[in-house]
mmCIF file of C-alpha atoms in Angstrom:
data_model
loop_
_atom_site.group_PDB
_atom_site.id
_atom_site.type_symbol
_atom_site.label_atom_id
_atom_site.label_comp_id
_atom_site.label_asym_id
_atom_site.label_seq_id
_atom_site.Cartn_x
_atom_site.Cartn_y
_atom_site.Cartn_z
ATOM 1 C CA UNK A 129 109.651 -1.926 -32.113
ATOM 2 C CA UNK A 130 109.239 0.758 -34.775
ATOM 3 C CA UNK A 131 105.682 1.440 -33.622
ATOM 4 C CA UNK A 132 106.962 1.973 -30.094
ATOM 5 C CA UNK A 133 109.665 4.323 -31.383
ATOM 6 C CA UNK A 134 107.051 6.376 -33.239
ATOM 7 C CA UNK A 135 104.880 6.487 -30.132
ATOM 8 C CA UNK A 136 107.709 7.732 -27.922
ATOM 9 C CA UNK A 137 108.478 10.488 -30.430
ATOM 10 C CA UNK A 138 105.026 12.103 -29.990
ATOM 11 C CA UNK A 139 104.656 14.897 -27.448
ATOM 12 C CA UNK A 140 101.063 14.234 -26.417
ATOM 13 C CA UNK A 141 101.163 16.775 -23.619
ATOM 14 C CA UNK A 142 102.026 19.585 -26.027
ATOM 15 C CA UNK A 143 99.523 18.489 -28.677
ATOM 16 C CA UNK A 144 96.596 18.276 -26.258
ATOM 17 C CA UNK A 145 97.503 21.555 -24.575
ATOM 18 C CA UNK A 146 98.390 23.705 -27.590
ATOM 19 C CA UNK A 147 96.355 22.284 -30.470
ATOM 20 C CA UNK A 148 93.295 21.122 -28.536
ATOM 21 C CA UNK A 149 93.426 23.987 -26.021
ATOM 22 C CA UNK A 150 93.292 21.656 -23.059
ATOM 23 C CA UNK A 151 90.028 20.018 -24.132
ATOM 24 C CA UNK A 152 91.806 16.674 -24.366
ATOM 25 C CA UNK A 153 94.076 14.841 -22.010
ATOM 26 C CA UNK A 154 97.183 12.937 -23.158
ATOM 27 C CA UNK A 155 96.477 9.255 -23.722
ATOM 28 C CA UNK A 156 98.012 6.985 -21.089
ATOM 29 C CA UNK A 157 96.275 3.783 -22.190
ATOM 30 C CA UNK A 158 93.809 2.577 -24.831
ATOM 31 C CA UNK A 159 90.537 3.528 -23.112
ATOM 32 C CA UNK A 160 89.111 6.858 -21.915
ATOM 33 C CA UNK A 161 89.903 8.532 -18.564
ATOM 34 C CA UNK A 162 86.254 9.138 -17.654
ATOM 35 C CA UNK A 163 85.497 5.410 -17.557
ATOM 36 C CA UNK A 164 85.304 3.293 -14.431
ATOM 37 C CA UNK A 165 88.403 1.124 -14.413
ATOM 38 C CA UNK A 166 90.602 3.498 -16.416
ATOM 39 C CA UNK A 167 94.175 3.006 -15.257
ATOM 40 C CA UNK A 168 97.118 5.208 -16.235
ATOM 41 C CA UNK A 169 99.590 2.872 -14.527
ATOM 42 C CA UNK A 170 99.063 -0.338 -16.465
ATOM 43 C CA UNK A 171 102.397 -2.090 -17.114
ATOM 44 C CA UNK A 172 103.666 -0.942 -20.501
ATOM 45 C CA UNK A 173 101.924 2.435 -20.431
ATOM 46 C CA UNK A 174 105.315 4.148 -20.569
ATOM 47 C CA UNK A 175 105.237 3.504 -24.344
ATOM 48 C CA UNK A 176 102.846 6.465 -24.568
ATOM 49 C CA UNK A 177 105.269 8.813 -22.828
ATOM 50 C CA UNK A 178 107.261 11.396 -24.784
ATOM 51 C CA UNK A 179 110.865 10.211 -24.693
ATOM 52 C CA UNK A 180 113.078 11.226 -27.602
ATOM 53 C CA UNK A 181 116.072 9.221 -26.414
ATOM 54 C CA UNK A 182 114.014 6.060 -26.036
ATOM 55 C CA UNK A 183 112.457 6.657 -29.457
ATOM 56 C CA UNK A 184 115.899 6.896 -31.064
ATOM 57 C CA UNK A 185 117.162 3.809 -29.252
ATOM 58 C CA UNK A 186 114.199 1.705 -30.342
ATOM 59 C CA UNK A 187 114.446 2.955 -33.920
ATOM 60 C CA UNK A 188 118.153 2.131 -33.995
ATOM 61 C CA UNK A 189 117.460 -1.383 -32.709
ATOM 62 C CA UNK A 190 114.840 -1.883 -35.406
ATOM 63 C CA UNK A 191 117.272 -0.579 -38.025
ATOM 64 C CA UNK A 192 119.876 -3.127 -36.976
ATOM 65 C CA UNK A 193 117.382 -5.929 -37.621
ATOM 66 C CA UNK A 194 115.713 -4.621 -40.771
ATOM 67 C CA UNK A 195 116.844 -1.267 -42.208
ATOM 68 C CA UNK A 196 114.171 1.243 -43.152
ATOM 69 C CA UNK A 197 114.761 3.221 -46.350
ATOM 70 C CA UNK A 198 114.769 6.773 -45.003
ATOM 71 C CA UNK A 199 114.762 8.173 -48.537
ATOM 72 C CA UNK A 200 111.124 7.111 -48.813
ATOM 73 C CA UNK A 201 108.609 9.233 -46.899
ATOM 74 C CA UNK A 202 106.523 7.747 -44.133
ATOM 75 C CA UNK A 203 103.032 8.323 -45.524
ATOM 76 C CA UNK A 204 100.151 9.356 -43.280
ATOM 77 C CA UNK A 205 96.597 9.319 -44.632
ATOM 78 C CA UNK A 206 93.932 11.502 -43.036
ATOM 79 C CA UNK A 207 90.638 13.241 -43.813
ATOM 80 C CA UNK A 208 90.328 17.024 -44.005
ATOM 81 C CA UNK A 209 86.670 17.114 -42.942
ATOM 82 C CA UNK A 210 87.417 15.962 -39.404
ATOM 83 C CA UNK A 211 89.548 18.792 -38.034
ATOM 84 C CA UNK A 212 92.653 16.647 -38.201
ATOM 85 C CA UNK A 213 95.131 18.892 -39.996
ATOM 86 C CA UNK A 214 96.829 20.571 -37.027
ATOM 87 C CA UNK A 215 97.394 17.490 -34.887
ATOM 88 C CA UNK A 216 98.428 15.325 -37.823
ATOM 89 C CA UNK A 217 100.904 18.030 -38.842
ATOM 90 C CA UNK A 218 102.250 17.990 -35.295
ATOM 91 C CA UNK A 219 102.718 14.236 -35.336
ATOM 92 C CA UNK A 220 104.402 14.347 -38.742
ATOM 93 C CA UNK A 221 106.781 16.994 -37.399
ATOM 94 C CA UNK A 222 107.459 14.796 -34.366
ATOM 95 C CA UNK A 223 108.568 11.974 -36.635
ATOM 96 C CA UNK A 224 110.738 14.367 -38.617
ATOM 97 C CA UNK A 225 112.311 16.317 -35.767
ATOM 98 C CA UNK A 226 112.774 13.468 -33.318
ATOM 99 C CA UNK A 227 113.545 10.510 -35.573
ATOM 100 C CA UNK A 228 114.756 12.190 -38.752
ATOM 101 C CA UNK A 229 111.930 10.685 -40.807
ATOM 102 C CA UNK A 230 110.385 12.404 -43.785
ATOM 103 C CA UNK A 231 106.628 12.223 -43.199
ATOM 104 C CA UNK A 232 104.269 12.921 -46.075
ATOM 105 C CA UNK A 233 100.598 13.641 -45.352
ATOM 106 C CA UNK A 234 97.893 12.544 -47.779
ATOM 107 C CA UNK A 235 94.731 14.459 -46.979
ATOM 108 C CA UNK A 236 91.420 13.191 -48.343
ATOM 109 C CA UNK A 237 88.366 15.409 -48.579
ATOM 110 C CA UNK A 238 86.034 13.138 -46.661
ATOM 111 C CA UNK A 239 86.256 10.501 -43.958
ATOM 112 C CA UNK A 240 84.501 8.099 -46.332
ATOM 113 C CA UNK A 241 87.465 8.308 -48.715
ATOM 114 C CA UNK A 242 89.880 7.352 -45.946
ATOM 115 C CA UNK A 243 87.563 4.584 -44.796
ATOM 116 C CA UNK A 244 87.466 3.149 -48.310
ATOM 117 C CA UNK A 245 91.262 2.934 -48.308
ATOM 118 C CA UNK A 246 91.297 1.166 -44.979
ATOM 119 C CA UNK A 247 88.568 -1.275 -45.938
ATOM 120 C CA UNK A 248 90.251 -2.123 -49.241
ATOM 121 C CA UNK A 249 93.647 -2.573 -47.524
ATOM 122 C CA UNK A 250 95.083 0.134 -49.811
ATOM 123 C CA UNK A 251 96.682 2.400 -47.228
ATOM 124 C CA UNK A 252 100.145 3.580 -48.292
ATOM 125 C CA UNK A 253 101.273 3.775 -44.675
ATOM 126 C CA UNK A 254 99.758 5.112 -41.464
ATOM 127 C CA UNK A 255 96.269 6.569 -41.067
ATOM 128 C CA UNK A 256 94.518 8.831 -38.596
ATOM 129 C CA UNK A 257 91.553 7.369 -36.762
ATOM 130 C CA UNK A 258 89.214 8.170 -33.900
ATOM 131 C CA UNK A 259 86.773 6.239 -31.772
ATOM 132 C CA UNK A 260 83.688 7.423 -29.924
ATOM 133 C CA UNK A 261 82.322 4.809 -27.553
ATOM 134 C CA UNK A 262 78.551 4.362 -27.613
ATOM 135 C CA UNK A 263 78.465 2.933 -24.095
ATOM 136 C CA UNK A 264 80.539 4.034 -21.053
ATOM 137 C CA UNK A 265 82.555 0.861 -20.620
ATOM 138 C CA UNK A 266 86.145 -0.248 -21.026
ATOM 139 C CA UNK A 267 84.904 -3.001 -23.317
ATOM 140 C CA UNK A 268 83.487 -0.451 -25.773
ATOM 141 C CA UNK A 269 86.946 1.017 -26.326
ATOM 142 C CA UNK A 270 88.663 -2.352 -26.670
ATOM 143 C CA UNK A 271 86.549 -5.145 -28.144
ATOM 144 C CA UNK A 272 85.021 -3.353 -31.156
ATOM 145 C CA UNK A 273 88.345 -1.729 -32.039
ATOM 146 C CA UNK A 274 91.227 -4.080 -31.273
ATOM 147 C CA UNK A 275 89.782 -7.580 -31.184
ATOM 148 C CA UNK A 276 90.754 -9.612 -34.243
ATOM 149 C CA UNK A 277 87.703 -9.712 -36.492
ATOM 150 C CA UNK A 278 86.051 -6.775 -34.721
ATOM 151 C CA UNK A 279 84.200 -4.291 -36.971
ATOM 152 C CA UNK A 280 86.607 -1.386 -36.453
ATOM 153 C CA UNK A 281 89.793 -3.454 -36.667
ATOM 154 C CA UNK A 282 89.976 -2.747 -40.381
ATOM 155 C CA UNK A 283 93.685 -3.470 -40.684
ATOM 156 C CA UNK A 284 93.063 -6.948 -39.232
ATOM 157 C CA UNK A 285 95.698 -6.467 -36.571
ATOM 158 C CA UNK A 286 96.047 -9.857 -34.828
ATOM 159 C CA UNK A 287 95.351 -9.226 -31.177
ATOM 160 C CA UNK A 288 93.300 -11.443 -28.904
ATOM 161 C CA UNK A 289 91.308 -13.863 -31.025
ATOM 162 C CA UNK A 290 92.526 -17.092 -29.467
ATOM 163 C CA UNK A 291 91.649 -16.020 -25.942
ATOM 164 C CA UNK A 292 88.066 -15.063 -26.749
ATOM 165 C CA UNK A 293 88.094 -12.036 -24.441
ATOM 166 C CA UNK A 294 85.671 -10.198 -26.711
ATOM 167 C CA UNK A 295 82.926 -12.816 -26.352
ATOM 168 C CA UNK A 296 83.553 -13.330 -22.622
ATOM 169 C CA UNK A 297 82.877 -9.681 -21.882
ATOM 170 C CA UNK A 298 79.813 -9.638 -24.107
ATOM 171 C CA UNK A 299 78.185 -12.155 -21.790
ATOM 172 C CA UNK A 300 78.783 -10.143 -18.626
ATOM 173 C CA UNK A 301 75.786 -8.492 -17.001
ATOM 174 C CA UNK A 302 77.702 -5.236 -16.569
ATOM 175 C CA UNK A 303 80.583 -3.909 -18.635
ATOM 176 C CA UNK A 304 81.372 -0.873 -16.512
ATOM 177 C CA UNK A 305 83.802 -2.412 -14.034
ATOM 178 C CA UNK A 306 87.292 -3.536 -15.066
ATOM 179 C CA UNK A 307 87.776 -7.250 -15.600
ATOM 180 C CA UNK A 308 90.910 -9.391 -15.878
ATOM 181 C CA UNK A 309 90.072 -9.591 -19.581
ATOM 182 C CA UNK A 310 90.101 -5.812 -20.068
ATOM 183 C CA UNK A 311 93.390 -5.495 -18.198
ATOM 184 C CA UNK A 312 94.997 -8.200 -20.338
ATOM 185 C CA UNK A 313 93.683 -6.498 -23.468
ATOM 186 C CA UNK A 314 95.180 -3.169 -22.466
ATOM 187 C CA UNK A 315 98.527 -4.722 -21.542
ATOM 188 C CA UNK A 316 98.603 -6.448 -24.918
ATOM 189 C CA UNK A 317 97.793 -3.252 -26.803
ATOM 190 C CA UNK A 318 100.469 -1.319 -24.930
ATOM 191 C CA UNK A 319 102.988 -4.049 -25.638
ATOM 192 C CA UNK A 320 102.199 -4.442 -29.347
ATOM 193 C CA UNK A 321 101.088 -0.878 -30.218
ATOM 194 C CA UNK A 322 98.466 -1.621 -32.893
ATOM 195 C CA UNK A 323 97.855 2.142 -32.781
ATOM 196 C CA UNK A 324 99.341 5.214 -31.136
ATOM 197 C CA UNK A 325 96.572 6.902 -29.118
ATOM 198 C CA UNK A 326 97.258 10.599 -28.800
ATOM 199 C CA UNK A 327 94.593 12.317 -26.704
ATOM 200 C CA UNK A 328 91.213 11.632 -25.197
ATOM 201 C CA UNK A 329 88.393 14.197 -24.976
ATOM 202 C CA UNK A 330 87.971 15.210 -21.351
ATOM 203 C CA UNK A 331 84.185 15.093 -21.646
ATOM 204 C CA UNK A 332 84.033 11.664 -23.313
#
């Protein structure tokens, strides 16, 4: 619920237009818009829409179940060698202005430093991340990143292990077209918010 509140507090349209000068498009699901099978109307995709009122409502609901100590900053780790400063600043300001949260950014000199923190499970809070698919398929933006046990799922977020979607798609002759597995994966990610995708490069 808190992850959804944070997601709703982010103005992706403004970030992609102002900070990235229109070279990215606001994320509407967990894959890239240039891929066959991309769908910006998957049930649950509204969690990626900027909605301050919804963000506040969800945060309040979460507070009623387990209060968050607002005196402690919400820490965001990032790397300064990846051109992340401006958009991470914007997201931190979104949390502050729209949810009243004090966000503190920890900037590391190199991506390797941030990766070490993630691999050692030593993150103090949130972390910036990016993914460049090496094959133009929906699978390449889902399986290697969000499947439990997948190489890029460094935080070990429990997603779709029991269903074996990752292995089922690996055995398909083509991975370009959408499959029931990829749709279920995307619905699950939108429902559980293991991450908050911000923008996708238009040329990707």
